Every structure is written in structure tokens, then in C-alpha cells.
PDB file of C-alpha atoms in Angstrom:
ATOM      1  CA  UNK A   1      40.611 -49.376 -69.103  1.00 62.00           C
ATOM      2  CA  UNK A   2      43.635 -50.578 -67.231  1.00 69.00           C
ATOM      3  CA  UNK A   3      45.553 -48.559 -65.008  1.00 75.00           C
ATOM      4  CA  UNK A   4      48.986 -48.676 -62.749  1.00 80.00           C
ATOM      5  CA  UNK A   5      48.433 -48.672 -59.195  1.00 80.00           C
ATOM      6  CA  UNK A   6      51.118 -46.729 -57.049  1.00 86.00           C
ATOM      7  CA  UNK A   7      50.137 -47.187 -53.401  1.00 85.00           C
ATOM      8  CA  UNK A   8      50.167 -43.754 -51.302  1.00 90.00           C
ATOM      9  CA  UNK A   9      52.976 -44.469 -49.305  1.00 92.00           C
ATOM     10  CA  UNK A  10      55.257 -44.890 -51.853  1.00 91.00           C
ATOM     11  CA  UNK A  11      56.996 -42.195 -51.732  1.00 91.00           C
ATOM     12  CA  UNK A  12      58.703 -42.724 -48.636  1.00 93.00           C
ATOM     13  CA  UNK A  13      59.168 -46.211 -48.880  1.00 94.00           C
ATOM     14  CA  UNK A  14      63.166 -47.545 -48.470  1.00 96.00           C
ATOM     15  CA  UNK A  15      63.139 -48.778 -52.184  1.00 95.00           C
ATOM     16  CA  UNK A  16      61.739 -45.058 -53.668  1.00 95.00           C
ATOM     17  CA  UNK A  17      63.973 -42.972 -51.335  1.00 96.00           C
ATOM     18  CA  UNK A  18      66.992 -44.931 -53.049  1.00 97.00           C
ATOM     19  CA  UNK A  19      66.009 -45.335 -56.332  1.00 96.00           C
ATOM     20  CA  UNK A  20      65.784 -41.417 -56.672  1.00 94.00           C
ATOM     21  CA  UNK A  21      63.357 -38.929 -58.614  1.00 94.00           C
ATOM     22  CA  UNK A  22      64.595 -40.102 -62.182  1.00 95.00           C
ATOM     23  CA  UNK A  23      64.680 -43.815 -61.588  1.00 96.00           C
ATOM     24  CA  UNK A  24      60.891 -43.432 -59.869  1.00 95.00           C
ATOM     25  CA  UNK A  25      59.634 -41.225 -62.842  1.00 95.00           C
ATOM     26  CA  UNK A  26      60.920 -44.098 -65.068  1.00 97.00           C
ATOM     27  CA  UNK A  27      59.048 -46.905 -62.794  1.00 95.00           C
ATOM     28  CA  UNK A  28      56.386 -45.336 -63.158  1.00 94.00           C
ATOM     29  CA  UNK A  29      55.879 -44.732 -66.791  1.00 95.00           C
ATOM     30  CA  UNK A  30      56.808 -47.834 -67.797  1.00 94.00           C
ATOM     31  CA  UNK A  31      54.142 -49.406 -65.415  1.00 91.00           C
ATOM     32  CA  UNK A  32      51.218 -47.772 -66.941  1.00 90.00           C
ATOM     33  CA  UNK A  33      53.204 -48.829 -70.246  1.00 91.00           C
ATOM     34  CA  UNK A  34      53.066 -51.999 -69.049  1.00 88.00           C
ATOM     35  CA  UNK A  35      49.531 -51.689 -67.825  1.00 84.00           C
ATOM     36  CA  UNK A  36      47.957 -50.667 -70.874  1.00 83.00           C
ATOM     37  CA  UNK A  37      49.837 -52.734 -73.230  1.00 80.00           C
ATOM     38  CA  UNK A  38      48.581 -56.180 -71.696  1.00 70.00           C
ATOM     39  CA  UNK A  39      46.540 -56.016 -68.885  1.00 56.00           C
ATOM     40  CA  UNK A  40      47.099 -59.720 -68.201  1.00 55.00           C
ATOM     41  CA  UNK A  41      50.570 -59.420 -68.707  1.00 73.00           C
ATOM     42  CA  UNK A  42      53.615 -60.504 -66.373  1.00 80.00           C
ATOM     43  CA  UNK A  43      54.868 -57.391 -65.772  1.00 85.00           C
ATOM     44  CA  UNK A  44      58.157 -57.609 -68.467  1.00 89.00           C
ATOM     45  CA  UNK A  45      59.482 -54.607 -70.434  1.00 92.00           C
ATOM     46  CA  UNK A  46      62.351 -55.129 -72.922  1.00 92.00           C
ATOM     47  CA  UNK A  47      64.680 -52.806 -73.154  1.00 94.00           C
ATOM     48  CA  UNK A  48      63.456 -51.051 -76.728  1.00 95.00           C
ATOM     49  CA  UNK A  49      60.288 -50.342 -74.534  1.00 93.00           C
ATOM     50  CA  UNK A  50      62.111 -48.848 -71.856  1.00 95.00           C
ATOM     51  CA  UNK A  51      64.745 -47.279 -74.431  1.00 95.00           C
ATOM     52  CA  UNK A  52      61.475 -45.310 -75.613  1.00 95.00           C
ATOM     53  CA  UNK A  53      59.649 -44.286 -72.294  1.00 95.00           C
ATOM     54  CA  UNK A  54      63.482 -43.416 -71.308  1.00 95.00           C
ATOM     55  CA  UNK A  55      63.624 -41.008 -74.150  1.00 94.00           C
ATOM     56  CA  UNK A  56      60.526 -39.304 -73.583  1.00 94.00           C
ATOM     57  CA  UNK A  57      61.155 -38.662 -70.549  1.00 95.00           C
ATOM     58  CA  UNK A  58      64.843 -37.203 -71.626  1.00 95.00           C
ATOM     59  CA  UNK A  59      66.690 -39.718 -69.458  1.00 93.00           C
ATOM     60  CA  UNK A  60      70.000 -39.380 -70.954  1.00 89.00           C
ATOM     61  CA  UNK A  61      71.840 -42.769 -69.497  1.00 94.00           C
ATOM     62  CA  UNK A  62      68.551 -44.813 -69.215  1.00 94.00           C
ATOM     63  CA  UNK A  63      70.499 -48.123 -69.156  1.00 94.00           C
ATOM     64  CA  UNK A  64      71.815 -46.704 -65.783  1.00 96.00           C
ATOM     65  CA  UNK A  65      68.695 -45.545 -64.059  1.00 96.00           C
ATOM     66  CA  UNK A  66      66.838 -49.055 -65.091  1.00 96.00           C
ATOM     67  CA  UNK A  67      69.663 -50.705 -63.391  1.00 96.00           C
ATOM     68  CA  UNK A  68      68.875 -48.156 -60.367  1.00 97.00           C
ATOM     69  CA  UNK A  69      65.829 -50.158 -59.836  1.00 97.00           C
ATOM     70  CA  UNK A  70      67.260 -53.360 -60.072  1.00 97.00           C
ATOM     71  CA  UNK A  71      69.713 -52.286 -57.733  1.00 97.00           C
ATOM     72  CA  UNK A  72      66.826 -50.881 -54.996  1.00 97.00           C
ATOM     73  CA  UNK A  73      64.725 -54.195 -56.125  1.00 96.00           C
ATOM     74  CA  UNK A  74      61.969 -52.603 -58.012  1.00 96.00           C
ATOM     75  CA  UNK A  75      62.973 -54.192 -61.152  1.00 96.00           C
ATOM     76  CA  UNK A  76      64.348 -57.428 -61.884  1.00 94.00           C
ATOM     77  CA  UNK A  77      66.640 -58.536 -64.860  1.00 95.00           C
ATOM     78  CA  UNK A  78      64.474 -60.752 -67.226  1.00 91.00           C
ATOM     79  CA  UNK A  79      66.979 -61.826 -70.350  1.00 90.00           C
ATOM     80  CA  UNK A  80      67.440 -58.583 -72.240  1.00 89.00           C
ATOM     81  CA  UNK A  81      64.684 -56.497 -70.553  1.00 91.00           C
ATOM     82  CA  UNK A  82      63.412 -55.908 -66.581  1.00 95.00           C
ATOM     83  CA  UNK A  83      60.043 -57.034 -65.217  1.00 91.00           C
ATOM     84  CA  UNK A  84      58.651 -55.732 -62.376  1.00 91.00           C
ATOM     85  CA  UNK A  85      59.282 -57.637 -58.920  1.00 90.00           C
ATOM     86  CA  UNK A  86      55.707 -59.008 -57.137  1.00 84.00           C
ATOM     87  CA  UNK A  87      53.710 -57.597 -60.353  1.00 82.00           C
ATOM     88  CA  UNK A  88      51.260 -60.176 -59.714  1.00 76.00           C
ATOM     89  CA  UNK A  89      51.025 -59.230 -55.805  1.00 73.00           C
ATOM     90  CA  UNK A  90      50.552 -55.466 -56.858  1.00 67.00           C
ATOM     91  CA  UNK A  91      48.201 -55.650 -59.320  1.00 66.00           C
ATOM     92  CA  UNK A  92      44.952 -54.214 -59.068  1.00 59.00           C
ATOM     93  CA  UNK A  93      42.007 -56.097 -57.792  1.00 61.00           C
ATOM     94  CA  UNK A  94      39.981 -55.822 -60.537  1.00 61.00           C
ATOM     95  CA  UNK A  95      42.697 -56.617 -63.499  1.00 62.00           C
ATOM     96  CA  UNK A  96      42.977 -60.147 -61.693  1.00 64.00           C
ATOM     97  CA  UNK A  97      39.434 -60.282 -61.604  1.00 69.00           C
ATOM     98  CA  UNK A  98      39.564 -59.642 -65.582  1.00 70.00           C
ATOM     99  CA  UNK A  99      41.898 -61.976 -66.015  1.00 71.00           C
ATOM    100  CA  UNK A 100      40.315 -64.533 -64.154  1.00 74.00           C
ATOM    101  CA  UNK A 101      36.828 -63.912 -66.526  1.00 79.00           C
ATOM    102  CA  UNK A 102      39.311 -64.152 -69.418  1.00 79.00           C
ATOM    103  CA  UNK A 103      41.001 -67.790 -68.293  1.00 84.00           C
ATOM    104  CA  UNK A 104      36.300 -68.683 -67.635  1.00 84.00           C
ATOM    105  CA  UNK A 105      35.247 -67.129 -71.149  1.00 83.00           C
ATOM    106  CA  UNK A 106      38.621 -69.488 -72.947  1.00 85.00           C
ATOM    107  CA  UNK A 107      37.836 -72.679 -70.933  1.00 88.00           C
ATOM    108  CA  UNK A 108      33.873 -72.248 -71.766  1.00 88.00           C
ATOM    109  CA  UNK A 109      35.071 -71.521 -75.006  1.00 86.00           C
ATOM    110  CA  UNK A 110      36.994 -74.992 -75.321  1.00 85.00           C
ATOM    111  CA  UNK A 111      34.338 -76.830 -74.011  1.00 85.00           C
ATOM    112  CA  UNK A 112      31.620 -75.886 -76.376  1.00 85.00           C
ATOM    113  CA  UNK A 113      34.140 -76.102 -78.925  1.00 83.00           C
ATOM    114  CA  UNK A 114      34.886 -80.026 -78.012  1.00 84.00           C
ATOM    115  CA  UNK A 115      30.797 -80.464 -77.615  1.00 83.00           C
ATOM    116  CA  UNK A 116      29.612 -78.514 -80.421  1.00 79.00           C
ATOM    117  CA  UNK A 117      29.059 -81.785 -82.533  1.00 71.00           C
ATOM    118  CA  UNK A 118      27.563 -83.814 -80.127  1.00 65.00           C
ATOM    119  CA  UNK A 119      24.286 -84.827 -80.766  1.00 58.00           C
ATOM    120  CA  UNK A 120      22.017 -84.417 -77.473  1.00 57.00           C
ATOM    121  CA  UNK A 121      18.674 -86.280 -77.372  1.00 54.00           C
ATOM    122  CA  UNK A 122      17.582 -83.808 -75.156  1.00 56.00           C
ATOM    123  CA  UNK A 123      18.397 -80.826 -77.085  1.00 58.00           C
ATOM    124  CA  UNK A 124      16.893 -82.576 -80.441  1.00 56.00           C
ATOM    125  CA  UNK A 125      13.761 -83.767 -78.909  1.00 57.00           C
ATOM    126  CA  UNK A 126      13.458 -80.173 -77.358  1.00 58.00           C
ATOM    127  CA  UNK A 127      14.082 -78.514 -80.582  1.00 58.00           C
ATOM    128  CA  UNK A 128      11.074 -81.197 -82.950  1.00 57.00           C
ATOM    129  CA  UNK A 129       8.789 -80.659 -80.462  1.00 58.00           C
ATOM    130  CA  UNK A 130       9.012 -77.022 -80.095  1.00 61.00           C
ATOM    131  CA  UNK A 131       9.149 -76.902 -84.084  1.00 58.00           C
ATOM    132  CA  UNK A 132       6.461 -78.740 -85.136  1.00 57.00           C
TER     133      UNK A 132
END
């Protein structure tokens, strides 16, 4: 289960205090959006994402509050969408320790892959004399 981590003091850090209530509810929903969609993920919403978090929320000028946090540097224009600034740095522990089993479990993955038909004397002579 992944999940977005807001650090305690948050709500009285510079950034929060200017973004404002809406633009905060906002950064916040579309984090654990973000969270939950890809857990390994860089942290980039498009704007039909955050059109649709937006809504549910009833933000009427969403367009406005996203550029809100851009403007306070919570958010930072990616093409047509936001991602977040330092997502990596913010992150929880143990979703970079997933990720990092993820990148292990793919390389290992690879490498049996590329070795699966060598032939191993070992393995062979292992195998007949267990066998027989």
C-alpha cells in the first residue's frame, strides 16, 4: 500500500501559508493520487488528472490554484501537466526501498534470462548424479 507523506510541520511552512487552504487541499490530493497510481513514479500529474481531483474537490478555477503552487514552488510546470518539486527527496523511506527491490528483482530477472540456456557442467553433473 503506498501512501503520501505530509511532514507535521507543514502547515506552517512559508510555501503552505502562501499557497492557501484550496491550493494545499489540492496538493494534497493529488499526491496520494500520485502515490497510489505509481508508487515508483516521478511525481508528474497532467492536467486531466488534476482537472479531475480539481473537480472533486469543487475547485471552480483549478487551472489557477495549480498555478498557486507553482507560484509558492510546490509544483513545477512539466509540458502540459505539474510534477511535484524534490518528489524523490520526499518520498517515503520505504517506497524507495520498494523501488530499489523492483530495479534487484528486473536486473536478476535479465540475468537469468541471458543465462537460462547455458549449459553448466556443474549444474548437469549435479542433476545425473542426483537422478540416477
Amino acid at each position: 500500500m503506498s501512501y503520501f507523506p505530509v511532514d507535521d510541520g507543514f502547515y506552517c511552512h512559508p510555501k503552505a501559508l502562501r499557497a492557501g487552504a484550496e491550493a494545499l487541499g489540492l496538493w494534497v490530493a493529488c499526491g496520494a493520487f500520485a502515490s497510489r497510481r505509481d508508487a515508483s513514479g516521478d511525481g508528474r500529474l497532467d492536467a486531466f488528472d488534476v482537472e479531475t481531483i480539481a473537480l472533486s474537490l469543487r475547485l471552480r478555477d483549478w487551472r489557477k490554484v495549480a498555478e498557486r503552487l507553482v507560484a509558492v514552488g510546490l509544483w513545477e510546470r512539466d509540458g502540459e501537466g505539474w510534477r511535484y518539486h524534490d518528489w524523490d527527496v520526499h518520498r517515503s523511506k520505504e517506497a524507495r526501498q520498494d523501488d530499489a527491490k523492483r530495479k534487484h528483482a528486473a536486473r536478476q530477472k535479465a540475468y537469468r534470462d541471458r543465462h537460462r540456456d547455458a549449459e553448466s557442467d556443474v549444474t548437469r553433473d549435479v542433476t545425473r548424479d542426483t537422478t540416477e
